[in-house]
Short mmCIF file of N, CA and C and ligand atoms in Angstrom, two decimals:
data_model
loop_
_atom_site.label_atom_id
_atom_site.label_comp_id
_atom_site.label_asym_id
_atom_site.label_seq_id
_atom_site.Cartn_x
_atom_site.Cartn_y
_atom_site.Cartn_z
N UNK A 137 83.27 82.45 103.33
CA UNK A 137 83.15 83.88 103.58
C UNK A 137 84.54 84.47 103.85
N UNK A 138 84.66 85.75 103.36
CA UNK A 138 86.24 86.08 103.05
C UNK A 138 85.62 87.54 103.82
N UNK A 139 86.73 87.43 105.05
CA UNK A 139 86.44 88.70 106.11
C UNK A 139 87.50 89.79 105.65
N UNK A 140 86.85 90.82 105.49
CA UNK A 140 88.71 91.66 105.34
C UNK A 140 87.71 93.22 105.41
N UNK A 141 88.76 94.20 105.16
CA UNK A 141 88.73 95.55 105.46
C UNK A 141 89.75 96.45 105.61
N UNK A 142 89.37 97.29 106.46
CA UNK A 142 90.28 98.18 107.02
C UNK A 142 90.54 98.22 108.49
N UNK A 143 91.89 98.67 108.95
CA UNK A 143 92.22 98.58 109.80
C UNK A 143 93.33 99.43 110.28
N UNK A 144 94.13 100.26 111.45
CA UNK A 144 94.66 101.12 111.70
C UNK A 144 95.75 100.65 112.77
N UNK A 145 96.93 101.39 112.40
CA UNK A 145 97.71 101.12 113.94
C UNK A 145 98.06 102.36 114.06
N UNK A 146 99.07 102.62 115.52
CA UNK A 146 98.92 104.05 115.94
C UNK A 146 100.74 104.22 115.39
N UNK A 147 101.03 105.23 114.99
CA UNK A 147 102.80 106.06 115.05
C UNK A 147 103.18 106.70 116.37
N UNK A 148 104.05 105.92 116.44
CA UNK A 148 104.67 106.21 117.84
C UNK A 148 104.81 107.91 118.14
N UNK A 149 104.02 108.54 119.13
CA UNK A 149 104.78 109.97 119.43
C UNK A 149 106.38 110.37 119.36
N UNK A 150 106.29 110.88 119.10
CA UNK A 150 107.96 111.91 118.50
C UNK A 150 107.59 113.29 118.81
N UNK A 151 108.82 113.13 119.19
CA UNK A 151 109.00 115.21 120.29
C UNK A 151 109.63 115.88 118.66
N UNK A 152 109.24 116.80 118.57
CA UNK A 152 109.63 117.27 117.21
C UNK A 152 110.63 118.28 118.01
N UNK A 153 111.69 118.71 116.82
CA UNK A 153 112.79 119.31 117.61
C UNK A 153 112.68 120.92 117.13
N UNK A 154 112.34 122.15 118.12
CA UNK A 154 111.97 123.33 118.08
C UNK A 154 110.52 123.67 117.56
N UNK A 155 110.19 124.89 116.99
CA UNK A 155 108.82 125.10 116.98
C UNK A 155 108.14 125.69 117.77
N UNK A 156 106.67 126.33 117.42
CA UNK A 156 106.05 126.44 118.44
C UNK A 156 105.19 126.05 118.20
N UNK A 157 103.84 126.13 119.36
CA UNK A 157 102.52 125.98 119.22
C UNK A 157 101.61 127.01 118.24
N UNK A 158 100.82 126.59 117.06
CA UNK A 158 100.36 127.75 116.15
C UNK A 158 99.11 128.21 117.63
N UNK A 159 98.79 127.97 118.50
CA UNK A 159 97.86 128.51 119.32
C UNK A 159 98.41 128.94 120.36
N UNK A 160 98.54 128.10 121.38
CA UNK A 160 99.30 128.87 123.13
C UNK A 160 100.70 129.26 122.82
N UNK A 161 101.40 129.51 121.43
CA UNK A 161 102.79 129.87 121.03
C UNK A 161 104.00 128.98 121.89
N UNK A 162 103.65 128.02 122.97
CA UNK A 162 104.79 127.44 123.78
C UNK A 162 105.68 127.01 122.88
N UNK A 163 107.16 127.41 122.79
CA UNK A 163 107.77 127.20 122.48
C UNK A 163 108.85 125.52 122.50
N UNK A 164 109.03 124.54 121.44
CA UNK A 164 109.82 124.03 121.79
C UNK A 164 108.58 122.69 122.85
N UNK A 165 107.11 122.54 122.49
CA UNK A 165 106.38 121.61 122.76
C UNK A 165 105.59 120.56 122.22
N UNK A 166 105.84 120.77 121.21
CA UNK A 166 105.63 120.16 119.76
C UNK A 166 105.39 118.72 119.66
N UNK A 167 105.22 117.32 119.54
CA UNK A 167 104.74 116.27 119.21
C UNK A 167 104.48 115.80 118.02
N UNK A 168 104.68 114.88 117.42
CA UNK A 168 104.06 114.12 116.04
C UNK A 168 103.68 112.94 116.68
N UNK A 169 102.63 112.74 116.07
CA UNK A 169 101.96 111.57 116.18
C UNK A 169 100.71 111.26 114.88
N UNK A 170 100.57 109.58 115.11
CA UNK A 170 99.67 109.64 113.85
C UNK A 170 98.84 108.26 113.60
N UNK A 171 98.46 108.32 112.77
CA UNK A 171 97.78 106.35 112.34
C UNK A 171 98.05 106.37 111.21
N UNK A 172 98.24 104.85 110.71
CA UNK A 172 98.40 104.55 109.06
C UNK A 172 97.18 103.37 109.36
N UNK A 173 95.98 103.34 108.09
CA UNK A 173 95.64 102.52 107.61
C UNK A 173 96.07 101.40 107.30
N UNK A 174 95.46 100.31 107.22
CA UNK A 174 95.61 99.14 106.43
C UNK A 174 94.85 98.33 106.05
N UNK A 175 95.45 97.26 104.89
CA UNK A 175 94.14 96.79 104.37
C UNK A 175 94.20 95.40 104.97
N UNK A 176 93.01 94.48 105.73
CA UNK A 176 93.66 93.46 105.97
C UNK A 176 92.63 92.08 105.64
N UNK A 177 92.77 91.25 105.34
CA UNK A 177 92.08 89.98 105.12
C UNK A 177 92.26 89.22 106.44
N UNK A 178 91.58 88.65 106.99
CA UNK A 178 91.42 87.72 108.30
C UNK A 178 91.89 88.49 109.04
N UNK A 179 91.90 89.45 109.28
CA UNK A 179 92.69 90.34 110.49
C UNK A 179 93.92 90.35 110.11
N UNK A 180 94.68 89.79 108.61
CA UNK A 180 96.27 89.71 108.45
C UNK A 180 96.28 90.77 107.65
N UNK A 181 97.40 91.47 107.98
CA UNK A 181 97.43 92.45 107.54
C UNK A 181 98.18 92.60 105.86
N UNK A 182 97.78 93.21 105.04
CA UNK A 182 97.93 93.16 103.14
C UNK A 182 99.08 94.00 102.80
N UNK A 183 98.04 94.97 102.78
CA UNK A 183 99.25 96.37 102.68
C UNK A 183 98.64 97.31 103.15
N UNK A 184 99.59 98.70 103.25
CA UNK A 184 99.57 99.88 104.07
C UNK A 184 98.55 100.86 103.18
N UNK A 185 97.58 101.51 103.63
CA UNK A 185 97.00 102.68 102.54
C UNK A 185 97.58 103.94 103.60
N UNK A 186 96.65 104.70 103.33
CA UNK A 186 96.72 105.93 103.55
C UNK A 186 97.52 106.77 105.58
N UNK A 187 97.81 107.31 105.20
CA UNK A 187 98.73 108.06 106.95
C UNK A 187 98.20 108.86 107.38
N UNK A 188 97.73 109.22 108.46
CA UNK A 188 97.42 110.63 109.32
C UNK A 188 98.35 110.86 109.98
N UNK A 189 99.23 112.02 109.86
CA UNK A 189 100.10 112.48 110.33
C UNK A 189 99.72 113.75 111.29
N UNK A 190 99.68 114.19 112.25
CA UNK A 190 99.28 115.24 112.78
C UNK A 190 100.54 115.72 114.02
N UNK A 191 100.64 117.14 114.84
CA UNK A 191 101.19 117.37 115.63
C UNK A 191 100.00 117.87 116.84
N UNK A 192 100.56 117.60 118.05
CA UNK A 192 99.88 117.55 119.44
C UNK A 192 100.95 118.67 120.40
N UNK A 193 100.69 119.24 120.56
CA UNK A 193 100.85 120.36 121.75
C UNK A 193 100.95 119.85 123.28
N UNK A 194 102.10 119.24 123.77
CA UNK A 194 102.01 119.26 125.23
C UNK A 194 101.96 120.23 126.30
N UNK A 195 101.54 121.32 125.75
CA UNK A 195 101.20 122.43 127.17
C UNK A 195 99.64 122.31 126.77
N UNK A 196 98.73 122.95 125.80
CA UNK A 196 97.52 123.41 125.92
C UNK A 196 96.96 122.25 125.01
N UNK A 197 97.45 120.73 125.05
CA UNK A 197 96.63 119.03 124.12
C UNK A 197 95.87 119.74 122.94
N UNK A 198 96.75 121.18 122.14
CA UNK A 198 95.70 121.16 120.75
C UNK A 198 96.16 120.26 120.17
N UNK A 199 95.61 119.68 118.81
CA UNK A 199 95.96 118.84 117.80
C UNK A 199 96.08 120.40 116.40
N UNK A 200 97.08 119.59 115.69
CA UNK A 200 97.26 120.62 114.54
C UNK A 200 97.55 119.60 113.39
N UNK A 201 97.10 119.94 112.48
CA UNK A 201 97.52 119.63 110.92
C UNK A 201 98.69 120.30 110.29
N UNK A 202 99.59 119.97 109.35
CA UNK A 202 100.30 120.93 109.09
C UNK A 202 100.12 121.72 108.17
N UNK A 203 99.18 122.01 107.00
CA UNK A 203 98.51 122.96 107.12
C UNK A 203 97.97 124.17 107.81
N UNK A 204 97.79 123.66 109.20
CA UNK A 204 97.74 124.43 110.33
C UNK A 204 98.98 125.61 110.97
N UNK A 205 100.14 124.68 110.53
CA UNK A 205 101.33 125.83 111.06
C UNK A 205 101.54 126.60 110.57
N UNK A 206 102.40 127.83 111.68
CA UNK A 206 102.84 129.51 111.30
C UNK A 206 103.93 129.20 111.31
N UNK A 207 104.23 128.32 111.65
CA UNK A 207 105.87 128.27 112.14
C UNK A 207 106.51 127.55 111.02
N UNK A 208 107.63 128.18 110.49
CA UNK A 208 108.42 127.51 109.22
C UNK A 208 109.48 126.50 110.28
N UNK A 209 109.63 126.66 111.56
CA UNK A 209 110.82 125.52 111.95
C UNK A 209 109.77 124.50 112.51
N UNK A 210 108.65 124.60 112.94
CA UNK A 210 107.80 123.49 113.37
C UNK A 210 107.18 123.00 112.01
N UNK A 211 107.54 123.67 110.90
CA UNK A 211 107.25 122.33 109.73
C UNK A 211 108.25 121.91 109.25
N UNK A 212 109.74 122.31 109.08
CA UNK A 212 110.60 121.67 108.57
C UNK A 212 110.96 120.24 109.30
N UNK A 213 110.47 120.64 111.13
CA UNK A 213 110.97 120.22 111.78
C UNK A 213 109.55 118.27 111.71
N UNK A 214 108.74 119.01 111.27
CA UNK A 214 107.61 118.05 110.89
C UNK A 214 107.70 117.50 109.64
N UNK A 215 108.34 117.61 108.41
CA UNK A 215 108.40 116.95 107.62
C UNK A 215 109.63 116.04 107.17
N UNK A 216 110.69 116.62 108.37
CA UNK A 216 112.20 116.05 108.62
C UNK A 216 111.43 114.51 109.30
N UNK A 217 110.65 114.47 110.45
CA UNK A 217 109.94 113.38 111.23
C UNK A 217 109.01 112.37 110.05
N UNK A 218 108.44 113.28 109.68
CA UNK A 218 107.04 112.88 108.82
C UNK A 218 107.95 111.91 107.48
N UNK A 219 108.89 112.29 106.85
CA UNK A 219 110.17 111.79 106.01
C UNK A 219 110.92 110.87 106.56
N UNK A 220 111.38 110.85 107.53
CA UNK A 220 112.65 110.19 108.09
C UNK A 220 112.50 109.08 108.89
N UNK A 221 111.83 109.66 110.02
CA UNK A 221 111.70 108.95 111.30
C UNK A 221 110.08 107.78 111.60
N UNK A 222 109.15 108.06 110.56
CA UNK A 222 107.72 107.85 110.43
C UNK A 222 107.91 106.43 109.15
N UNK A 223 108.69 105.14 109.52
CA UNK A 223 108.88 104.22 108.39
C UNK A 223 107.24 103.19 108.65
N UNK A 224 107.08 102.70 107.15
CA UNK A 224 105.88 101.64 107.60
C UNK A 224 106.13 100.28 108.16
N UNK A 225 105.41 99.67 109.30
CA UNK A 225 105.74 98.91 110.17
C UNK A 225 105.62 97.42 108.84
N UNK A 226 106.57 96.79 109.01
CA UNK A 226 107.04 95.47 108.60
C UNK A 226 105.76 94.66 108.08
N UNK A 227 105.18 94.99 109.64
CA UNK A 227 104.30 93.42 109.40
C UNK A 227 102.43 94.21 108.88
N UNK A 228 102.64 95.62 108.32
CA UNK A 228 101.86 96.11 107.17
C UNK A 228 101.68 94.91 106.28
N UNK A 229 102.95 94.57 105.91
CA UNK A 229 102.56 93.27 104.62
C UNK A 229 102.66 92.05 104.62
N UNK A 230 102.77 91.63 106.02
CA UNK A 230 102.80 90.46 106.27
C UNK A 230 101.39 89.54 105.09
N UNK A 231 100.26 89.73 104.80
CA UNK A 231 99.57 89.29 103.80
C UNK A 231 100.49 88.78 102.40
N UNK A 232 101.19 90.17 102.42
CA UNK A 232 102.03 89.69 100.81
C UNK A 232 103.00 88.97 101.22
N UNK A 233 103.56 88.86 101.80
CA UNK A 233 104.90 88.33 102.39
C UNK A 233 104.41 86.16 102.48
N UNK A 234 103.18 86.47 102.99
CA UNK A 234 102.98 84.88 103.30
C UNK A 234 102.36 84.59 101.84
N UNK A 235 101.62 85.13 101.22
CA UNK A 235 100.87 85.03 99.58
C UNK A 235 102.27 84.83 98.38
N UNK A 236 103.36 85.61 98.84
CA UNK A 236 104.86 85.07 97.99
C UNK A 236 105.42 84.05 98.42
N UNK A 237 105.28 83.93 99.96
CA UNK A 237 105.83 82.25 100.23
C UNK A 237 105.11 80.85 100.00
N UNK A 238 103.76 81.26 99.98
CA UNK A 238 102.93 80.08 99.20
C UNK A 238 103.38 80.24 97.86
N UNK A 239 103.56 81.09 96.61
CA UNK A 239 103.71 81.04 95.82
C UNK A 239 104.94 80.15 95.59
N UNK A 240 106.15 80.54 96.05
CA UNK A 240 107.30 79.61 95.79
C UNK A 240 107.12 78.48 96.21
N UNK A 241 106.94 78.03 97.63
CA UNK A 241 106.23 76.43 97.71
C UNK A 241 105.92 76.38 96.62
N UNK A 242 105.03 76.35 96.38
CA UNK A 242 104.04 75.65 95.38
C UNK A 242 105.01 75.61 93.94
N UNK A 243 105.48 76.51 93.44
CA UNK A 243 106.52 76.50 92.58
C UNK A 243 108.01 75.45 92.53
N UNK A 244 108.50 75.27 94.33
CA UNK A 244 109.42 74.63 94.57
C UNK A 244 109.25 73.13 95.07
N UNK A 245 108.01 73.13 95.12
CA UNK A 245 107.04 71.46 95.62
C UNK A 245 107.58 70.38 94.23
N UNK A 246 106.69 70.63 93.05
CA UNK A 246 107.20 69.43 92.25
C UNK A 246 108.65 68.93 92.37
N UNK A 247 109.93 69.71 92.50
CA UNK A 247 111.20 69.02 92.71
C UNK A 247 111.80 68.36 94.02
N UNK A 248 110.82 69.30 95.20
CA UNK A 248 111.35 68.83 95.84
C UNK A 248 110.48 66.96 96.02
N UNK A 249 109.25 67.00 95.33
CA UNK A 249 108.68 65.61 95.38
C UNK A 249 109.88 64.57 94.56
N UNK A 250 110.24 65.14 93.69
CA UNK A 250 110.70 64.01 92.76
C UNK A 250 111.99 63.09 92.80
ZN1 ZN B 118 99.77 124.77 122.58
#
């Protein structure tokens, strides 16, 4: 029996730099935060699918989409983060990573037998 699925880790919060809130307008309170999917076999993780990227409001805890914003510097300032600072974590592919090192074994086995 071959266990696998989906599975999620969280993106570290990031203070986004200027902006406001598209609701309580607080200026300059801004947050990114998010989850990326993954696909994983035995609980090991394959590869990365899909991201939720969202921003969080530390005065009035709304959540916003960016879709959601009025503010042209709280999205530049969200897609500068969402681009830059938001990389996929390493061990996303740890699955492929150990599935290419069996491969070479197995490729580098007959010589080293002989
Ligand atoms: Zn707010």
């Amino acid at each position: 029996m071959i266990i696998f699925g989906t599975s999620s880790s969280t993106i570290h919060p990031a203070k986004l730099d200027g902006g406001c809130c598209p609701f309580c307008k607080t200026k300059n309170q801004m947050w990114i935060q998010g989850y990326r999917k993954y696909f994983h076999v035995f609980w090991i993780p394959f590869f990365p699918l899909w991201k939720k990227i969202y921003s969080v409001c530390s005065h009035c805890k709304g959540v916003f989409e960016k879709k959601e914003f009025k503010d042209q510097e709280l999205t530049t300032s969200f897609e500068y983060f969402e681009n830059n600072k938001i990389k996929i974590p390493w061990y996303h592919f740890t699955g492929i990573i150990l599935v290419l090192l069996l491969i070479m074994l197995i490729s580098i086995l007959p010589f080293l037998t002989k």
